[in-house]
mmCIF file of C-alpha atoms in Angstrom:
data_model
loop_
_atom_site.group_PDB
_atom_site.id
_atom_site.type_symbol
_atom_site.label_atom_id
_atom_site.label_comp_id
_atom_site.label_asym_id
_atom_site.label_seq_id
_atom_site.Cartn_x
_atom_site.Cartn_y
_atom_site.Cartn_z
ATOM 1 C CA MET N 194 100.567 117.873 19.908
ATOM 2 C CA ARG N 195 101.929 114.909 17.956
ATOM 3 C CA PRO N 196 100.089 113.702 14.826
ATOM 4 C CA VAL N 197 97.637 110.877 15.495
ATOM 5 C CA GLN N 198 96.185 108.285 13.148
ATOM 6 C CA ILE N 199 92.454 107.677 13.136
ATOM 7 C CA THR N 200 90.174 105.622 10.919
ATOM 8 C CA VAL N 201 86.732 106.929 10.028
ATOM 9 C CA GLY N 202 83.920 104.982 8.431
ATOM 10 C CA VAL N 203 81.580 106.393 5.801
ATOM 11 C CA GLY N 204 78.216 104.983 4.811
ATOM 12 C CA ALA N 205 75.621 102.562 6.099
ATOM 13 C CA GLY N 206 77.173 99.834 8.185
ATOM 14 C CA ALA N 207 80.342 101.857 8.784
ATOM 15 C CA LYS N 208 80.013 101.324 12.534
ATOM 16 C CA TYR N 209 80.702 97.630 11.975
ATOM 17 C CA LEU N 210 84.059 98.238 10.279
ATOM 18 C CA GLY N 211 86.052 98.730 13.474
ATOM 19 C CA VAL N 212 86.511 102.463 13.017
ATOM 20 C CA ASP N 213 87.170 105.277 15.479
ATOM 21 C CA HIS N 214 84.428 107.554 14.155
ATOM 22 C CA VAL N 215 81.456 107.279 11.801
ATOM 23 C CA ILE N 216 80.589 110.067 9.369
ATOM 24 C CA ASP N 217 76.923 110.084 8.428
ATOM 25 C CA LEU N 218 76.218 111.347 4.905
ATOM 26 C CA GLY N 219 72.735 109.917 4.659
ATOM 27 C CA PRO N 220 70.117 109.018 4.315
ATOM 28 C CA LEU N 221 70.239 109.569 0.551
ATOM 29 C CA HIS N 222 73.865 110.296 -0.318
ATOM 30 C CA PRO N 223 74.975 107.695 -2.901
ATOM 31 C CA SER N 224 77.948 106.508 -0.853
ATOM 32 C CA ALA N 225 75.735 105.942 2.199
ATOM 33 C CA HIS N 226 74.427 102.680 0.701
ATOM 34 C CA GLY N 227 77.790 100.966 1.040
ATOM 35 C CA ALA N 228 80.701 101.287 3.435
ATOM 36 C CA TYR N 229 84.260 102.450 3.069
ATOM 37 C CA ARG N 230 86.945 103.630 5.459
ATOM 38 C CA LEU N 231 89.390 106.510 5.499
ATOM 39 C CA ARG N 232 92.718 106.229 7.303
ATOM 40 C CA LEU N 233 93.590 109.772 8.381
ATOM 41 C CA VAL N 234 96.620 111.318 10.020
ATOM 42 C CA VAL N 235 95.488 114.300 12.058
ATOM 43 C CA ASP N 236 97.719 117.025 13.470
ATOM 44 C CA ASP N 237 96.085 119.701 15.648
ATOM 45 C CA ASN N 238 92.610 118.712 14.335
ATOM 46 C CA VAL N 239 93.695 119.136 10.708
ATOM 47 C CA VAL N 240 94.018 116.206 8.274
ATOM 48 C CA THR N 241 97.585 115.899 7.011
ATOM 49 C CA GLU N 242 97.330 112.515 5.251
ATOM 50 C CA ALA N 243 94.395 110.506 3.943
ATOM 51 C CA GLU N 244 94.074 107.034 2.474
ATOM 52 C CA PRO N 245 90.744 105.548 1.324
ATOM 53 C CA LEU N 246 90.337 101.905 2.362
ATOM 54 C CA VAL N 247 87.853 99.984 0.225
ATOM 55 C CA GLY N 248 86.913 96.365 -0.378
ATOM 56 C CA HIS N 249 84.086 95.923 2.121
ATOM 57 C CA LEU N 250 81.333 95.538 -0.507
ATOM 58 C CA HIS N 251 82.919 93.264 -3.083
ATOM 59 C CA ARG N 252 80.334 92.354 -5.712
ATOM 60 C CA GLY N 253 82.408 90.140 -8.017
ATOM 61 C CA ALA N 254 80.633 91.590 -11.040
ATOM 62 C CA GLU N 255 83.366 90.973 -13.592
ATOM 63 C CA LYS N 256 83.676 87.255 -12.803
ATOM 64 C CA LEU N 257 79.903 86.830 -12.804
ATOM 65 C CA PHE N 258 79.802 88.331 -16.313
ATOM 66 C CA GLU N 259 82.191 85.687 -17.630
ATOM 67 C CA VAL N 260 79.845 82.767 -16.928
ATOM 68 C CA ARG N 261 76.737 84.335 -18.450
ATOM 69 C CA ASP N 262 75.779 84.977 -22.046
ATOM 70 C CA TYR N 263 75.567 88.532 -23.321
ATOM 71 C CA ARG N 264 71.832 88.870 -22.746
ATOM 72 C CA GLN N 265 72.234 87.755 -19.129
ATOM 73 C CA VAL N 266 75.190 90.093 -18.600
ATOM 74 C CA LEU N 267 72.947 93.098 -19.198
ATOM 75 C CA THR N 268 70.689 92.110 -16.307
ATOM 76 C CA LEU N 269 73.688 92.190 -13.953
ATOM 77 C CA ALA N 270 75.535 95.167 -15.432
ATOM 78 C CA ASN N 271 73.201 97.735 -13.879
ATOM 79 C CA ARG N 272 73.832 96.679 -10.284
ATOM 80 C CA HIS N 273 77.351 97.791 -9.377
ATOM 81 C CA ASP N 274 76.349 101.474 -9.580
ATOM 82 C CA TRP N 275 72.740 101.551 -8.441
ATOM 83 C CA LEU N 276 72.354 105.195 -9.483
ATOM 84 C CA ALA N 277 73.595 104.634 -13.039
ATOM 85 C CA ALA N 278 71.750 101.430 -13.861
ATOM 86 C CA PHE N 279 70.657 102.373 -17.378
ATOM 87 C CA CYS N 280 74.074 103.795 -18.268
ATOM 88 C CA ASN N 281 75.800 100.624 -17.055
ATOM 89 C CA GLU N 282 73.575 98.447 -19.240
ATOM 90 C CA LEU N 283 74.147 100.715 -22.199
ATOM 91 C CA THR N 284 77.940 100.580 -22.009
ATOM 92 C CA VAL N 285 77.965 96.784 -22.141
ATOM 93 C CA ALA N 286 75.393 96.724 -24.951
ATOM 94 C CA LEU N 287 77.468 99.205 -26.966
ATOM 95 C CA ALA N 288 80.564 97.031 -26.576
ATOM 96 C CA VAL N 289 78.791 93.938 -27.928
ATOM 97 C CA GLU N 290 77.192 95.963 -30.725
ATOM 98 C CA ARG N 291 80.577 97.292 -31.803
ATOM 99 C CA MET N 292 82.098 93.799 -31.740
ATOM 100 C CA THR N 293 79.284 92.421 -33.889
ATOM 101 C CA ALA N 294 79.074 95.492 -36.191
ATOM 102 C CA MET N 295 75.407 96.113 -35.389
ATOM 103 C CA THR N 296 73.696 99.331 -36.441
ATOM 104 C CA VAL N 297 71.121 100.301 -33.820
ATOM 105 C CA PRO N 298 67.884 101.871 -35.146
ATOM 106 C CA PRO N 299 67.868 105.692 -34.898
ATOM 107 C CA ARG N 300 64.819 105.767 -32.615
ATOM 108 C CA ALA N 301 66.538 103.451 -30.148
ATOM 109 C CA VAL N 302 69.644 105.690 -30.157
ATOM 110 C CA ARG N 303 67.569 108.771 -29.310
ATOM 111 C CA LEU N 304 65.544 106.998 -26.639
ATOM 112 C CA ARG N 305 68.768 105.741 -25.084
ATOM 113 C CA MET N 306 69.985 109.341 -24.918
ATOM 114 C CA ILE N 307 66.799 110.485 -23.182
ATOM 115 C CA LEU N 308 66.896 107.615 -20.692
ATOM 116 C CA CYS N 309 70.576 108.271 -19.970
ATOM 117 C CA GLU N 310 69.851 111.908 -19.154
ATOM 118 C CA LEU N 311 66.887 110.939 -16.976
ATOM 119 C CA ASN N 312 69.191 108.505 -15.166
ATOM 120 C CA ARG N 313 71.720 111.321 -14.728
ATOM 121 C CA MET N 314 69.103 113.634 -13.216
ATOM 122 C CA LEU N 315 67.981 110.845 -10.880
ATOM 123 C CA ALA N 316 71.536 110.303 -9.616
ATOM 124 C CA HIS N 317 72.201 114.015 -9.143
ATOM 125 C CA LEU N 318 68.942 114.647 -7.276
ATOM 126 C CA VAL N 319 69.774 111.789 -4.904
ATOM 127 C CA PHE N 320 73.175 113.406 -4.350
ATOM 128 C CA LEU N 321 71.710 116.882 -3.769
ATOM 129 C CA ALA N 322 68.908 115.902 -1.377
ATOM 130 C CA PRO N 323 71.006 115.498 1.820
ATOM 131 C CA LEU N 324 72.996 118.642 1.002
ATOM 132 C CA THR N 325 69.818 120.724 1.214
ATOM 133 C CA ARG N 326 69.298 119.875 4.888
ATOM 134 C CA GLN N 327 70.118 122.275 7.665
ATOM 135 C CA LEU N 328 73.198 121.667 9.821
ATOM 136 C CA THR N 329 70.881 120.205 12.452
ATOM 137 C CA GLY N 330 69.643 117.651 9.919
ATOM 138 C CA GLU N 331 66.220 119.229 9.560
ATOM 139 C CA PRO N 332 64.804 119.188 6.009
ATOM 140 C CA THR N 333 64.246 122.398 4.078
ATOM 141 C CA PRO N 334 61.986 123.228 1.123
ATOM 142 C CA GLY N 335 64.993 122.311 -1.004
ATOM 143 C CA THR N 336 65.005 118.817 0.504
ATOM 144 C CA THR N 337 61.344 118.362 -0.333
ATOM 145 C CA ALA N 338 61.995 119.617 -3.871
ATOM 146 C CA ALA N 339 64.912 117.236 -4.424
ATOM 147 C CA LEU N 340 62.954 114.251 -3.122
ATOM 148 C CA ARG N 341 59.913 115.154 -5.166
ATOM 149 C CA GLY N 342 62.035 115.515 -8.283
ATOM 150 C CA ARG N 343 63.748 112.199 -7.660
ATOM 151 C CA GLU N 344 60.439 110.373 -7.279
ATOM 152 C CA ALA N 345 59.069 111.989 -10.435
ATOM 153 C CA VAL N 346 62.108 110.956 -12.477
ATOM 154 C CA GLN N 347 61.958 107.418 -11.103
ATOM 155 C CA ALA N 348 58.270 107.205 -12.022
ATOM 156 C CA VAL N 349 58.988 108.161 -15.628
ATOM 157 C CA MET N 350 61.887 105.696 -15.842
ATOM 158 C CA GLU N 351 59.615 103.005 -14.430
ATOM 159 C CA GLN N 352 56.956 103.762 -17.048
ATOM 160 C CA ALA N 353 59.512 103.197 -19.804
ATOM 161 C CA SER N 354 61.204 100.098 -18.412
ATOM 162 C CA GLY N 355 59.015 98.466 -15.776
ATOM 163 C CA GLY N 356 61.873 98.655 -13.261
ATOM 164 C CA ARG N 357 62.280 101.149 -10.464
ATOM 165 C CA ILE N 358 65.978 100.795 -9.639
ATOM 166 C CA HIS N 359 67.363 98.113 -11.985
ATOM 167 C CA PHE N 360 65.748 99.066 -15.265
ATOM 168 C CA MET N 361 66.980 96.279 -17.581
ATOM 169 C CA ALA N 362 65.640 98.208 -20.566
ATOM 170 C CA ASN N 363 68.626 97.834 -22.905
ATOM 171 C CA ARG N 364 69.049 94.900 -25.241
ATOM 172 C CA ILE N 365 71.818 94.006 -27.634
ATOM 173 C CA GLY N 366 70.764 95.948 -30.727
ATOM 174 C CA GLY N 367 68.560 98.551 -29.054
ATOM 175 C CA LEU N 368 65.891 98.559 -26.364
ATOM 176 C CA ARG N 369 63.636 95.810 -25.063
ATOM 177 C CA GLU N 370 60.529 97.581 -26.347
ATOM 178 C CA ASP N 371 59.261 100.980 -27.383
ATOM 179 C CA VAL N 372 58.038 103.451 -24.793
ATOM 180 C CA PRO N 373 54.274 103.727 -24.087
ATOM 181 C CA ALA N 374 52.217 106.158 -26.180
ATOM 182 C CA THR N 375 51.758 108.525 -23.233
ATOM 183 C CA TRP N 376 55.423 108.504 -22.233
ATOM 184 C CA ILE N 377 56.661 111.429 -24.320
ATOM 185 C CA PRO N 378 54.018 113.843 -22.914
ATOM 186 C CA ASN N 379 54.862 112.568 -19.434
ATOM 187 C CA VAL N 380 58.549 113.348 -19.978
ATOM 188 C CA ARG N 381 57.713 116.871 -21.145
ATOM 189 C CA GLU N 382 55.605 117.357 -18.036
ATOM 190 C CA LEU N 383 58.478 116.040 -15.918
ATOM 191 C CA LEU N 384 60.884 118.560 -17.434
ATOM 192 C CA GLY N 385 58.586 121.385 -16.409
ATOM 193 C CA LEU N 386 58.243 119.972 -12.900
ATOM 194 C CA VAL N 387 61.995 119.580 -12.298
ATOM 195 C CA GLU N 388 62.639 123.044 -13.711
ATOM 196 C CA SER N 389 60.117 124.489 -11.267
ATOM 197 C CA LEU N 390 61.807 122.630 -8.353
ATOM 198 C CA LEU N 391 65.342 123.770 -9.126
ATOM 199 C CA PRO N 392 65.035 127.262 -7.552
ATOM 200 C CA ALA N 393 64.252 125.691 -4.156
ATOM 201 C CA ILE N 394 67.193 123.294 -4.507
ATOM 202 C CA ARG N 395 69.517 126.122 -5.505
ATOM 203 C CA SER N 396 68.327 128.376 -2.684
ATOM 204 C CA ALA N 397 69.186 125.647 -0.157
ATOM 205 C CA THR N 398 72.632 124.976 -1.656
ATOM 206 C CA VAL N 399 74.634 127.018 -4.149
ATOM 207 C CA ASP N 400 72.547 130.196 -3.836
ATOM 208 C CA ASP N 401 72.609 130.175 -0.039
ATOM 209 C CA ASP N 402 75.281 132.415 1.516
ATOM 210 C CA ALA N 403 75.787 130.149 4.526
ATOM 211 C CA PHE N 404 76.179 127.071 2.296
ATOM 212 C CA ARG N 405 78.655 128.874 0.065
ATOM 213 C CA SER N 406 80.780 130.096 2.958
ATOM 214 C CA ARG N 407 80.738 126.616 4.513
ATOM 215 C CA HIS N 408 81.970 124.881 1.320
ATOM 216 C CA ALA N 409 84.146 127.452 -0.450
ATOM 217 C CA GLY N 410 87.844 126.657 -0.365
ATOM 218 C CA LEU N 411 87.401 123.221 1.228
ATOM 219 C CA GLY N 412 88.717 119.981 -0.235
ATOM 220 C CA VAL N 413 90.454 121.531 -3.233
ATOM 221 C CA LEU N 414 91.353 119.097 -6.021
ATOM 222 C CA THR N 415 93.630 120.748 -8.554
ATOM 223 C CA ARG N 416 93.283 120.169 -12.272
ATOM 224 C CA ASP N 417 96.701 118.491 -12.451
ATOM 225 C CA ALA N 418 95.798 116.119 -9.616
ATOM 226 C CA ALA N 419 92.464 115.287 -11.238
ATOM 227 C CA LEU N 420 94.174 114.474 -14.540
ATOM 228 C CA ALA N 421 96.877 112.407 -12.849
ATOM 229 C CA LEU N 422 94.317 110.326 -10.936
ATOM 230 C CA GLY N 423 91.864 109.912 -13.806
ATOM 231 C CA VAL N 424 89.070 111.787 -12.041
ATOM 232 C CA THR N 425 86.130 112.392 -14.375
ATOM 233 C CA GLY N 426 82.494 113.458 -14.313
ATOM 234 C CA PRO N 427 81.272 116.466 -12.325
ATOM 235 C CA THR N 428 84.124 116.012 -9.836
ATOM 236 C CA GLY N 429 86.743 116.311 -12.570
ATOM 237 C CA ARG N 430 84.954 119.101 -14.430
ATOM 238 C CA ALA N 431 84.704 121.094 -11.163
ATOM 239 C CA SER N 432 88.511 121.135 -11.264
ATOM 240 C CA GLY N 433 88.564 122.353 -14.865
ATOM 241 C CA VAL N 434 88.969 118.990 -16.663
ATOM 242 C CA ASP N 435 87.079 119.717 -19.892
ATOM 243 C CA VAL N 436 86.102 116.146 -20.776
ATOM 244 C CA ASP N 437 82.530 114.977 -21.374
ATOM 245 C CA LEU N 438 81.962 111.890 -23.517
ATOM 246 C CA ARG N 439 78.468 113.037 -24.392
ATOM 247 C CA ARG N 440 80.188 115.732 -26.423
ATOM 248 C CA ASP N 441 83.537 114.056 -27.102
ATOM 249 C CA GLY N 442 82.409 110.431 -27.581
ATOM 250 C CA GLU N 443 81.099 108.698 -30.663
ATOM 251 C CA HIS N 444 78.494 106.222 -29.480
ATOM 252 C CA LEU N 445 75.347 108.340 -29.192
ATOM 253 C CA ALA N 446 74.016 111.273 -31.207
ATOM 254 C CA TYR N 447 74.490 114.245 -28.883
ATOM 255 C CA GLN N 448 74.890 117.563 -30.650
ATOM 256 C CA ASP N 449 77.791 119.831 -29.756
ATOM 257 C CA PHE N 450 77.280 121.492 -26.384
ATOM 258 C CA GLN N 451 79.390 123.009 -23.643
ATOM 259 C CA PRO N 452 79.570 120.925 -20.454
ATOM 260 C CA VAL N 453 79.316 122.515 -17.030
ATOM 261 C CA LEU N 454 82.837 123.457 -15.913
ATOM 262 C CA GLY N 455 84.338 124.833 -12.742
ATOM 263 C CA SER N 456 87.829 126.032 -12.026
ATOM 264 C CA THR N 457 88.406 126.121 -8.272
ATOM 265 C CA GLY N 458 88.009 122.368 -7.632
ATOM 266 C CA ASP N 459 86.658 122.915 -4.120
ATOM 267 C CA ALA N 460 83.571 121.475 -2.437
ATOM 268 C CA LEU N 461 81.412 124.365 -3.608
ATOM 269 C CA ALA N 462 82.493 123.963 -7.242
ATOM 270 C CA ARG N 463 81.598 120.257 -7.146
ATOM 271 C CA VAL N 464 78.074 120.976 -5.922
ATOM 272 C CA GLU N 465 77.685 123.790 -8.472
ATOM 273 C CA CYS N 466 78.640 121.401 -11.266
ATOM 274 C CA VAL N 467 76.061 118.845 -10.148
ATOM 275 C CA VAL N 468 73.295 121.468 -10.029
ATOM 276 C CA GLY N 469 74.385 122.760 -13.433
ATOM 277 C CA GLU N 470 74.290 119.251 -14.875
ATOM 278 C CA VAL N 471 70.656 118.820 -13.853
ATOM 279 C CA GLU N 472 69.870 122.008 -15.773
ATOM 280 C CA LEU N 473 71.924 120.784 -18.744
ATOM 281 C CA SER N 474 70.108 117.429 -18.777
ATOM 282 C CA LEU N 475 66.774 119.254 -18.937
ATOM 283 C CA ARG N 476 67.924 121.073 -22.085
ATOM 284 C CA LEU N 477 69.399 117.949 -23.690
ATOM 285 C CA ILE N 478 66.241 115.905 -23.111
ATOM 286 C CA ALA N 479 64.032 118.676 -24.505
ATOM 287 C CA SER N 480 66.132 118.984 -27.673
ATOM 288 C CA THR N 481 66.217 115.200 -28.161
ATOM 289 C CA LEU N 482 62.439 114.921 -27.768
ATOM 290 C CA ASP N 483 62.035 117.478 -30.546
ATOM 291 C CA ASP N 484 64.187 115.307 -32.825
ATOM 292 C CA LEU N 485 62.815 111.865 -31.959
ATOM 293 C CA PRO N 486 62.313 109.731 -35.101
ATOM 294 C CA SER N 487 59.785 106.958 -35.565
ATOM 295 C CA GLY N 488 60.590 103.367 -36.399
ATOM 296 C CA PRO N 489 61.755 100.190 -34.634
ATOM 297 C CA VAL N 490 63.749 100.227 -31.399
ATOM 298 C CA ASN N 491 65.621 96.929 -31.708
ATOM 299 C CA LEU N 492 67.072 94.408 -34.130
ATOM 300 C CA ARG N 493 66.049 90.818 -34.736
ATOM 301 C CA LEU N 494 68.774 88.680 -33.185
ATOM 302 C CA PRO N 495 69.733 85.014 -33.424
ATOM 303 C CA LYS N 496 68.881 82.728 -30.556
ATOM 304 C CA ALA N 497 72.444 82.969 -29.241
ATOM 305 C CA VAL N 498 74.453 86.187 -29.557
ATOM 306 C CA LYS N 499 78.141 85.479 -30.120
ATOM 307 C CA ALA N 500 80.764 88.196 -30.367
ATOM 308 C CA PRO N 501 83.561 87.385 -32.840
ATOM 309 C CA GLU N 502 87.047 86.670 -31.571
ATOM 310 C CA GLY N 503 88.866 89.842 -30.623
ATOM 311 C CA SER N 504 88.551 92.719 -28.178
ATOM 312 C CA VAL N 505 87.056 96.194 -27.995
ATOM 313 C CA TYR N 506 86.956 99.074 -25.522
ATOM 314 C CA VAL N 507 83.890 101.301 -25.223
ATOM 315 C CA TRP N 508 83.329 104.181 -22.824
ATOM 316 C CA THR N 509 80.386 106.414 -22.032
ATOM 317 C CA GLU N 510 79.597 109.326 -19.712
ATOM 318 C CA ALA N 511 77.859 107.937 -16.624
ATOM 319 C CA PRO N 512 76.445 110.302 -13.955
ATOM 320 C CA LEU N 513 79.629 110.183 -11.838
ATOM 321 C CA GLY N 514 82.139 110.055 -14.694
ATOM 322 C CA ILE N 515 83.567 107.853 -17.424
ATOM 323 C CA SER N 516 82.289 104.273 -17.468
ATOM 324 C CA GLY N 517 84.284 101.922 -19.679
ATOM 325 C CA VAL N 518 84.045 98.295 -20.779
ATOM 326 C CA HIS N 519 86.928 96.260 -22.175
ATOM 327 C CA LEU N 520 85.373 93.208 -23.809
ATOM 328 C CA ALA N 521 87.544 90.311 -24.954
ATOM 329 C CA SER N 522 85.893 87.439 -26.826
ATOM 330 C CA ARG N 523 86.930 84.017 -28.096
ATOM 331 C CA GLY N 524 83.905 83.753 -30.340
ATOM 332 C CA GLU N 525 81.640 82.192 -27.749
ATOM 333 C CA LYS N 526 78.272 83.291 -26.384
ATOM 334 C CA THR N 527 79.901 84.343 -23.100
ATOM 335 C CA PRO N 528 82.664 86.934 -22.775
ATOM 336 C CA TRP N 529 86.168 85.610 -22.175
ATOM 337 C CA ARG N 530 86.937 88.783 -20.202
ATOM 338 C CA LEU N 531 84.767 91.805 -19.417
ATOM 339 C CA LYS N 532 86.744 94.435 -17.522
ATOM 340 C CA LEU N 533 84.961 97.470 -16.057
ATOM 341 C CA ARG N 534 86.385 100.955 -15.758
ATOM 342 C CA THR N 535 84.098 102.521 -13.177
ATOM 343 C CA PRO N 536 84.095 106.237 -12.296
ATOM 344 C CA SER N 537 83.868 105.805 -8.523
ATOM 345 C CA PHE N 538 86.936 103.520 -8.426
ATOM 346 C CA ASN N 539 89.123 106.206 -9.980
ATOM 347 C CA ASN N 540 87.451 109.140 -8.274
ATOM 348 C CA VAL N 541 87.714 107.809 -4.710
ATOM 349 C CA GLN N 542 91.510 107.878 -4.992
ATOM 350 C CA ALA N 543 91.295 111.664 -5.205
ATOM 351 C CA LEU N 544 90.408 111.805 -1.506
ATOM 352 C CA SER N 545 94.090 111.256 -0.740
ATOM 353 C CA ALA N 546 94.865 114.437 -2.700
ATOM 354 C CA LEU N 547 92.045 116.728 -1.592
ATOM 355 C CA LEU N 548 91.585 115.899 2.104
ATOM 356 C CA PRO N 549 95.009 117.010 3.478
ATOM 357 C CA GLY N 550 94.608 120.484 4.962
ATOM 358 C CA THR N 551 90.952 119.918 5.828
ATOM 359 C CA PRO N 552 89.898 120.597 9.434
ATOM 360 C CA VAL N 553 88.340 117.512 11.002
ATOM 361 C CA ALA N 554 85.146 119.466 11.703
ATOM 362 C CA ASP N 555 84.754 120.112 7.955
ATOM 363 C CA LEU N 556 85.132 116.475 6.857
ATOM 364 C CA PRO N 557 81.355 115.902 6.458
ATOM 365 C CA ALA N 558 81.043 118.960 4.196
ATOM 366 C CA VAL N 559 83.938 117.859 1.990
ATOM 367 C CA LEU N 560 82.863 114.210 1.788
ATOM 368 C CA GLY N 561 79.254 115.246 1.213
ATOM 369 C CA SER N 562 80.359 117.167 -1.897
ATOM 370 C CA PHE N 563 82.224 114.144 -3.244
ATOM 371 C CA ALA N 564 79.852 111.556 -4.684
ATOM 372 C CA VAL N 565 80.931 107.934 -4.965
ATOM 373 C CA VAL N 566 78.926 104.728 -5.114
ATOM 374 C CA VAL N 567 80.671 102.062 -3.085
ATOM 375 C CA GLY N 568 79.429 99.154 -5.219
ATOM 376 C CA ASP N 569 81.077 100.885 -8.168
ATOM 377 C CA ILE N 570 84.385 100.892 -6.263
ATOM 378 C CA ASP N 571 84.242 97.286 -5.069
ATOM 379 C CA LYS N 572 83.072 95.923 -8.385
#
């Protein structure tokens, strides 16, 4: 049989992209809320070449930033990755704060850390929920646990910010306002709830023999390939890339800790890293709550915030990997250039390296283990 070329569509609306086949990863997988295509060369029902085709959800975020002042930029910065909204806001705020030499109050720094980890748990639970379903699509107790955990985390984030998806809680110089008096006890209660739900999630995924056999050895991304392509986050760490800006960065106050690492770089290792990161976030939030200082959560700012002339690059650890902002200013109240380095844009390129050798029947399992947010690609 001669090799044939097919194009598959992934995500909501993929059937409108003129593709040969549609792969359903929904309804909750993060990449299901956009649409991208994969051009595959298949020989004897095995993928031999793969090329991700993106650009169907162009958001124009960077150009929109350039015609808005820095306060307005923050309200847009959380939208290109809808599962990392708080982290996206924070990265832009940190860039402006570094340019203007602001010192954020210690309480705001710690609250930002807690909210970042809550945002991370939210993103990972959304990613895990569809993986807990049976092959027939029927939900399991693990599905119920993941959905319940996601809703609980969203409720706590909403209590702190007033927003359910786009939180808009960050401000230049800190946070918009302090958290409610009952919020800290609510977060502690949430930690206990998510911890109690994790066994059901694990039993439906990484602790299930059928799940392990179905994902082990599939879609292997080597450490060298991950480094060459700039793959970060749980996907990179599953391949042994020991980089985590929570530990290695300088912008927040995380204590030294060991990130969750894998070594095999296959579909199973990627899911194991995501589950492990939920457990790590629980520990990081608990330790930060114990060390939460009192005091203000923002700085008094002038009516118009202007960054001095120059440029700066700031990066943070978003749920799916490294999120960076290159801010160039001419001393005005709007950025001259605000370039985003988004994790999904770099990570999606890895599909060309990990899909060859994958049987066509196993494509959903491999793609389901590989989280991208399409708005973060087509920024």
